Amino acid sequence: MRRLGSTRRRGRTGRLVAAGVACGAALAALTVPAAEAGQLGRGGPGTVHWEAKNSGTPQVRFRGLAAVDRDTAWLAGTAGTVLRTTDGGASWRNVSPPGAADLQFRDVEAFDARRAVVLAIGEGEASRVYRTDDGGATWTESFRNTDPKAFYDCLAFFDRRHGLAMSDPVDGRFRILSTSDGGRSWRVLPAEGMPAALDGEAGFAASGQCLVTSGPRDVWLATGGGAHARVLHSADRGLTWTAADTPVPAGDPAKGVFALAFRDRTHGLAVGGDYRPDQTSPQAAAVTDDGGRTWRPAATPPPAYRSGAAWLPHSRSAALAVGPSGTDLTTDGGRTWRTIDTGSYDTVSCTPDLGCWAAGEKGRVARLER
């Protein structure tokens, strides 16, 4: 969307046991009663908190984040920057594609420590996709947009081979790219199965979470800018779509749903609001339990605009939402939220071993620690 930004993830047995112990302890701490929630973000002994990791790039804003596990994560941001850690954030390697300094990377999807796909956003040829198979030592540009009317915002994968990328509407409909070879090649899907876009409707390239998947075929697309903030859903990998209104405020280019998170094909969260810091964002969160056919407002939403969201692993009710003014936690499936940290983050990602990471402006990156 053109209205946001400069242009618009000992031996094997021992590790598994340790991860399980850490995961159980952290989840127990995160699901404490509301009266104890104030301790979560303070970083004291025994509390769960964001622990900052020094990325060494204070000039970069990271809106793309792919957590592979507690040790491995990829970041994608401004000035064509891509970073990778394999030691839990103790050190970061700059693995940016050569010649990409003028690009704005807003999304990254990683399959492991070596294979990843990144999306650059922008009008016309500024929208590009790159893939690496060697940890970022080399990159292949696998897609460059040649339609001046297209502007790609997000990408998402169902598995290691099948994925989609979405563009703001072209000729009145959102455009969808598809890959079946892990991002090595892409094709534009037919537009006939896509509902007409609302006047002014687009996606937000704010966190890499305006397009999300669950399972082998289901995908959801978040919108804003139009008269209604909507979520579009496809159950056939992007060939046909249905649209549903959400209670998240819209009606302005700066308002809408900025991020989605689904823990399975029926239970999902939507967060957003108005990204302008001088504007309030009431009712900026919603929940669904029918795969996105209908959405209900959060009874107690986050207190401000939020751009990223992630379900905590191994939990049916706990999730995090992040934004420039803080992090919020829900322990009841998104019905109520409470602030647990006031640091600025744009995006958040969690893995089965509780490798929850967050990233944002001024090179900020952190991992959930106890």
Coordinates of C-alpha atoms in Angstrom, one line a residue:
M1 CA 0.0 0.0 0.0
R2 CA 1.4 3.4 -1.0
R3 CA 0.4 5.1 2.2
L4 CA 2.8 3.3 4.5
G5 CA 6.6 3.8 4.6
S6 CA 8.9 5.4 2.1
T7 CA 7.1 3.9 -0.9
R8 CA 4.5 1.7 0.0
R9 CA 11.2 -18.4 11.6
R10 CA 24.1 -31.6 23.0
G11 CA 22.3 -34.1 20.8
R12 CA 18.9 -33.9 19.3
T13 CA 17.1 -35.5 22.2
G14 CA 18.6 -33.1 24.7
R15 CA 17.8 -30.1 22.6
L16 CA 14.1 -31.2 22.3
V17 CA 13.8 -31.8 26.0
A18 CA 15.3 -28.4 26.8
A19 CA 13.0 -26.7 24.3
G20 CA 10.0 -28.4 25.8
V21 CA 10.9 -27.3 29.4
A22 CA 11.5 -23.7 28.3
C23 CA 8.3 -23.7 26.3
G24 CA 6.2 -25.0 29.2
A25 CA 7.7 -22.5 31.6
A26 CA 7.3 -19.6 29.4
L27 CA 3.8 -20.4 28.5
A28 CA 2.9 -20.8 32.1
A29 CA 4.3 -17.4 32.8
L30 CA 2.6 -15.8 29.9
T31 CA -0.8 -17.1 31.0
V32 CA -0.7 -15.8 34.6
P33 CA -3.7 -13.9 35.9
A34 CA -4.3 -10.4 34.8
A35 CA -3.2 -9.0 38.2
E36 CA 0.3 -10.4 37.6
A37 CA 0.5 -9.3 33.9
G38 CA 2.3 -6.1 34.8
Q39 CA 5.5 -8.1 35.7
L40 CA 5.7 -9.6 32.2
G41 CA 7.3 -6.7 30.4
R42 CA 9.7 -5.6 33.2
G43 CA 12.5 -8.0 32.6
G44 CA 13.0 -8.9 36.3
P45 CA 14.0 -12.4 37.6
G46 CA 11.5 -15.0 36.6
T47 CA 9.5 -12.9 34.2
V48 CA 9.0 -13.4 30.5
H49 CA 10.1 -10.4 28.5
W50 CA 11.6 -9.2 25.3
E51 CA 15.4 -9.3 25.4
A52 CA 17.0 -7.0 22.9
K53 CA 19.5 -8.5 20.5
N54 CA 22.0 -6.1 18.8
S55 CA 21.5 -6.3 15.1
G56 CA 24.2 -3.7 14.5
T57 CA 22.0 -1.8 12.1
P58 CA 20.4 1.2 13.9
Q59 CA 19.6 2.9 10.6
V60 CA 17.4 0.0 9.3
R61 CA 13.7 -0.6 10.0
F62 CA 12.8 -4.3 9.9
R63 CA 9.2 -5.0 8.9
G64 CA 10.1 -8.5 7.5
L65 CA 10.8 -11.3 10.0
A66 CA 10.9 -15.1 9.7
A67 CA 11.6 -17.1 12.8
V68 CA 12.8 -20.6 12.1
D69 CA 13.5 -21.6 15.7
R70 CA 15.0 -20.1 18.9
D71 CA 18.4 -20.0 17.2
T72 CA 17.6 -19.0 13.7
A73 CA 15.8 -16.0 12.4
W74 CA 15.9 -13.8 9.2
L75 CA 15.2 -10.1 9.1
A76 CA 14.3 -7.9 6.0
G77 CA 14.2 -4.2 6.0
T78 CA 15.0 -0.8 4.5
A79 CA 17.9 -0.1 2.3
G80 CA 17.8 -3.6 0.8
T81 CA 18.9 -5.1 4.1
V82 CA 18.6 -8.8 5.0
L83 CA 20.2 -10.2 8.2
R84 CA 20.4 -13.8 9.5
T85 CA 21.2 -15.2 12.9
T86 CA 21.9 -18.9 13.8
D87 CA 23.0 -18.3 17.4
G88 CA 19.9 -16.9 19.0
G89 CA 20.7 -13.3 18.0
A90 CA 24.1 -13.2 19.6
S91 CA 25.5 -12.3 16.2
W92 CA 23.9 -11.3 12.9
R93 CA 25.3 -11.8 9.4
N94 CA 24.5 -9.2 6.7
V95 CA 23.3 -11.4 3.8
S96 CA 21.7 -8.6 1.7
P97 CA 21.3 -9.3 -2.0
P98 CA 23.9 -7.3 -4.0
G99 CA 22.7 -4.2 -5.7
A100 CA 19.5 -4.0 -3.6
A101 CA 20.4 -0.9 -1.5
D102 CA 17.5 1.1 -3.1
L103 CA 14.9 -1.5 -2.4
Q104 CA 12.5 -1.7 0.6
F105 CA 12.3 -5.3 1.9
R106 CA 9.0 -5.8 3.8
D107 CA 8.6 -9.5 4.0
V108 CA 10.7 -12.6 4.3
E109 CA 9.7 -16.3 4.4
A110 CA 12.4 -18.8 5.6
F111 CA 12.3 -22.5 5.3
D112 CA 15.4 -23.1 7.4
A113 CA 18.8 -21.5 8.0
R114 CA 19.8 -21.7 4.3
R115 CA 16.7 -21.2 2.3
A116 CA 14.6 -18.1 2.3
V117 CA 12.5 -15.8 0.0
V118 CA 12.3 -12.0 0.4
L119 CA 9.9 -9.5 -1.1
A120 CA 10.7 -5.9 -2.0
I121 CA 7.8 -3.6 -2.2
G122 CA 6.9 -0.6 -4.4
E123 CA 5.4 0.6 -7.6
G124 CA 6.4 -1.1 -10.8
E125 CA 9.8 -2.7 -10.9
A126 CA 10.5 -1.9 -7.3
S127 CA 8.4 -4.9 -6.4
R128 CA 10.7 -7.9 -6.6
V129 CA 11.2 -11.4 -5.2
Y130 CA 14.6 -12.9 -4.4
R131 CA 15.5 -16.5 -3.2
T132 CA 18.6 -17.9 -1.6
D133 CA 19.5 -21.6 -1.1
D134 CA 22.9 -21.0 0.7
G135 CA 22.1 -18.8 3.7
G136 CA 22.2 -15.6 1.7
A137 CA 25.7 -16.1 0.2
T138 CA 24.0 -15.8 -3.2
W139 CA 20.6 -14.7 -4.3
T140 CA 18.5 -15.2 -7.5
E141 CA 16.0 -12.6 -8.5
S142 CA 12.9 -14.8 -9.3
F143 CA 10.3 -12.1 -10.0
R144 CA 10.3 -8.5 -11.1
N145 CA 7.0 -6.7 -11.5
T146 CA 6.7 -5.0 -14.9
D147 CA 3.1 -3.7 -14.4
P148 CA 3.2 0.0 -13.3
K149 CA -0.2 -0.5 -11.7
A150 CA 0.9 -3.3 -9.4
F151 CA 2.4 -2.8 -5.9
Y152 CA 3.2 -6.0 -4.0
D153 CA 2.8 -6.0 -0.2
C154 CA 3.2 -9.4 1.3
L155 CA 4.0 -13.1 0.6
A156 CA 3.2 -16.3 2.4
F157 CA 3.9 -20.0 1.9
F158 CA 1.7 -23.1 2.5
D159 CA 4.8 -25.4 2.5
R160 CA 8.3 -25.4 1.1
R161 CA 7.1 -25.3 -2.5
H162 CA 3.7 -23.6 -2.7
G163 CA 3.3 -19.9 -1.9
L164 CA 1.6 -16.7 -2.9
A165 CA 2.3 -13.0 -3.0
M166 CA -0.3 -10.3 -3.2
S167 CA -0.5 -6.9 -4.9
D168 CA -2.8 -4.0 -4.3
P169 CA -5.7 -4.0 -6.8
V170 CA -4.9 -3.9 -10.5
D171 CA -7.9 -3.0 -12.6
G172 CA -10.2 -3.2 -9.6
R173 CA -9.1 -6.6 -8.1
F174 CA -6.2 -7.7 -5.8
R175 CA -3.6 -9.4 -7.9
I176 CA -2.1 -12.8 -6.7
L177 CA 1.2 -14.3 -7.7
S178 CA 1.7 -18.1 -7.2
T179 CA 4.8 -20.3 -7.0
S180 CA 4.9 -24.1 -6.9
D181 CA 8.7 -24.5 -6.8
G182 CA 9.6 -22.7 -3.5
G183 CA 9.8 -19.2 -5.0
R184 CA 12.1 -20.0 -7.9
S185 CA 9.4 -19.0 -10.4
W186 CA 6.1 -17.1 -10.2
R187 CA 2.9 -16.7 -12.3
V188 CA 0.0 -14.3 -12.0
L189 CA -3.2 -16.2 -11.1
P190 CA -6.4 -15.4 -13.0
A191 CA -8.4 -12.5 -11.6
E192 CA -11.9 -14.0 -12.2
G193 CA -12.0 -15.6 -8.7
M194 CA -11.2 -12.4 -6.9
P195 CA -14.0 -10.2 -5.6
A196 CA -14.0 -6.6 -6.8
A197 CA -12.0 -4.2 -4.5
L198 CA -13.6 -1.4 -2.7
D199 CA -12.8 2.2 -3.7
G200 CA -9.4 3.0 -2.2
E201 CA -8.9 -0.5 -0.8
A202 CA -5.4 -1.9 -0.6
G203 CA -3.1 -3.9 1.6
F204 CA -0.6 -2.6 4.2
A205 CA 3.1 -3.6 3.8
A206 CA 3.7 -3.1 7.5
S207 CA 4.8 -6.4 8.9
G208 CA 4.7 -9.1 6.3
Q209 CA 1.4 -10.3 7.8
C210 CA -1.3 -9.0 5.4
L211 CA -1.2 -12.4 3.7
V212 CA -1.1 -15.5 5.9
T213 CA -1.8 -19.2 5.5
S214 CA -2.8 -22.2 7.6
G215 CA -2.6 -25.8 6.4
P216 CA -2.1 -26.8 2.8
R217 CA -4.7 -24.7 1.0
D218 CA -6.2 -21.9 3.2
V219 CA -5.0 -18.3 2.9
W220 CA -6.3 -14.9 4.1
L221 CA -5.6 -11.4 2.9
A222 CA -6.1 -8.3 5.0
T223 CA -7.2 -4.9 3.7
G224 CA -7.7 -1.3 4.6
G225 CA -8.2 2.1 3.0
G226 CA -11.7 1.4 1.8
A227 CA -15.1 2.0 3.4
H228 CA -14.7 -1.3 5.3
A229 CA -11.7 -3.1 6.6
R230 CA -12.0 -6.6 5.1
V231 CA -10.5 -10.0 5.2
L232 CA -10.5 -12.1 2.0
H233 CA -10.2 -15.9 2.2
S234 CA -9.3 -18.6 -0.3
A235 CA -9.5 -22.3 0.4
D236 CA -7.9 -23.3 -2.9
R237 CA -4.5 -21.6 -2.8
G238 CA -5.7 -18.3 -4.2
L239 CA -7.8 -19.3 -7.1
T240 CA -11.1 -18.2 -5.7
W241 CA -11.8 -15.8 -2.8
T242 CA -14.7 -14.6 -0.6
A243 CA -14.7 -11.3 1.3
A244 CA -15.9 -10.5 4.8
D245 CA -16.2 -7.2 6.6
T246 CA -14.5 -6.7 10.0
P247 CA -15.3 -4.3 12.8
V248 CA -11.8 -2.8 12.6
P249 CA -12.2 0.9 11.7
A250 CA -11.6 1.9 8.1
G251 CA -12.8 4.7 5.8
D252 CA -9.4 6.3 5.6
P253 CA -6.2 5.5 3.7
A254 CA -4.4 5.1 7.0
K255 CA -6.9 2.7 8.6
G256 CA -7.7 -1.0 8.4
V257 CA -6.5 -4.5 9.2
F258 CA -2.7 -4.5 9.1
A259 CA -2.0 -8.1 10.3
L260 CA -3.6 -11.5 10.5
A261 CA -2.7 -14.6 12.5
F262 CA -4.4 -18.0 12.3
R263 CA -3.6 -20.9 14.6
D264 CA -5.6 -23.3 12.4
R265 CA -8.0 -23.0 9.5
T266 CA -10.9 -21.7 11.7
H267 CA -9.4 -19.6 14.6
G268 CA -7.9 -16.2 13.6
L269 CA -7.0 -12.8 14.8
A270 CA -6.9 -9.4 13.1
V271 CA -5.1 -6.3 14.4
G272 CA -4.6 -2.9 12.9
G273 CA -6.1 0.6 13.4
D274 CA -4.8 3.9 12.3
Y275 CA -1.0 4.0 11.8
R276 CA -0.7 7.7 12.3
P277 CA 0.8 8.3 15.8
D278 CA -1.4 11.3 16.5
Q279 CA -4.6 9.3 15.9
T280 CA -6.4 6.9 18.2
S281 CA -7.2 3.4 17.2
P282 CA -10.4 2.2 19.0
Q283 CA -11.6 -1.4 18.2
A284 CA -8.4 -2.2 16.4
A285 CA -8.6 -6.0 16.9
A286 CA -11.1 -8.7 15.9
V287 CA -11.5 -12.4 16.2
T288 CA -13.0 -15.2 14.1
D289 CA -13.8 -18.9 14.9
D290 CA -15.3 -19.7 11.5
G291 CA -12.3 -19.3 9.2
G292 CA -12.9 -15.6 8.6
R293 CA -16.5 -15.8 7.4
T294 CA -17.5 -13.5 10.3
W295 CA -15.5 -11.3 12.7
R296 CA -16.3 -10.0 16.2
P297 CA -14.6 -7.0 17.8
A298 CA -12.3 -7.6 20.8
A299 CA -14.1 -6.8 24.0
T300 CA -10.9 -5.1 25.3
P301 CA -8.7 -4.4 22.3
P302 CA -5.1 -3.2 22.3
P303 CA -4.9 0.5 23.4
A304 CA -3.3 1.6 20.1
Y305 CA -2.5 0.7 16.5
R306 CA -0.9 -2.7 16.1
S307 CA 0.9 -3.9 13.0
G308 CA 1.9 -7.5 13.8
A309 CA 0.4 -10.6 15.5
A310 CA 1.4 -14.2 16.3
W311 CA -0.2 -17.1 18.2
L312 CA 2.0 -18.6 21.0
P313 CA 2.9 -22.2 20.1
H314 CA 1.1 -25.0 21.9
S315 CA -1.6 -22.7 23.1
R316 CA -5.2 -22.4 22.0
S317 CA -5.8 -19.1 23.6
A318 CA -2.5 -17.0 23.9
A319 CA -1.2 -14.6 21.3
L320 CA 0.9 -11.5 21.0
A321 CA 0.3 -8.2 19.1
V322 CA 3.0 -5.6 18.5
G323 CA 3.2 -2.1 17.2
P324 CA 5.2 1.1 17.6
S325 CA 3.8 1.8 21.1
G326 CA 4.0 -1.6 22.6
T327 CA 3.3 -5.3 22.9
D328 CA 0.0 -6.8 24.0
L329 CA -1.0 -10.3 25.2
T330 CA -4.3 -12.1 25.0
T331 CA -4.9 -15.3 26.9
D332 CA -8.5 -15.8 25.9
G333 CA -8.2 -16.1 22.1
G334 CA -8.2 -12.4 21.3
R335 CA -11.3 -11.3 23.2
T336 CA -9.2 -9.2 25.7
W337 CA -5.7 -7.8 25.4
R338 CA -3.3 -6.2 28.0
T339 CA -0.1 -4.4 27.4
I340 CA 3.0 -6.2 28.6
D341 CA 5.8 -4.1 27.0
T342 CA 6.0 -0.5 25.7
G343 CA 8.9 -1.0 23.2
S344 CA 8.5 -0.3 19.5
Y345 CA 8.1 -3.4 17.3
D346 CA 6.5 -3.8 13.9
T347 CA 6.3 -7.5 13.4
V348 CA 6.4 -10.7 15.5
S349 CA 6.9 -14.4 14.7
C350 CA 6.9 -17.6 16.9
T351 CA 8.1 -21.1 16.4
P352 CA 7.1 -24.5 18.0
D353 CA 10.1 -24.3 20.4
L354 CA 8.8 -20.9 21.6
G355 CA 11.3 -19.0 19.5
C356 CA 9.2 -15.9 19.6
W357 CA 11.0 -12.9 17.9
A358 CA 10.0 -9.3 17.3
A359 CA 11.6 -6.6 15.1
G360 CA 11.1 -3.0 14.1
E361 CA 12.5 0.4 13.8
K362 CA 16.1 1.5 14.5
G363 CA 17.4 -2.0 14.0
R364 CA 15.4 -3.3 16.9
V365 CA 15.1 -7.1 17.3
A366 CA 14.3 -9.1 20.4
R367 CA 13.6 -12.6 21.5
L368 CA 11.1 -13.7 24.2
E369 CA 13.1 -14.7 27.2
R370 CA 12.5 -15.8 30.8

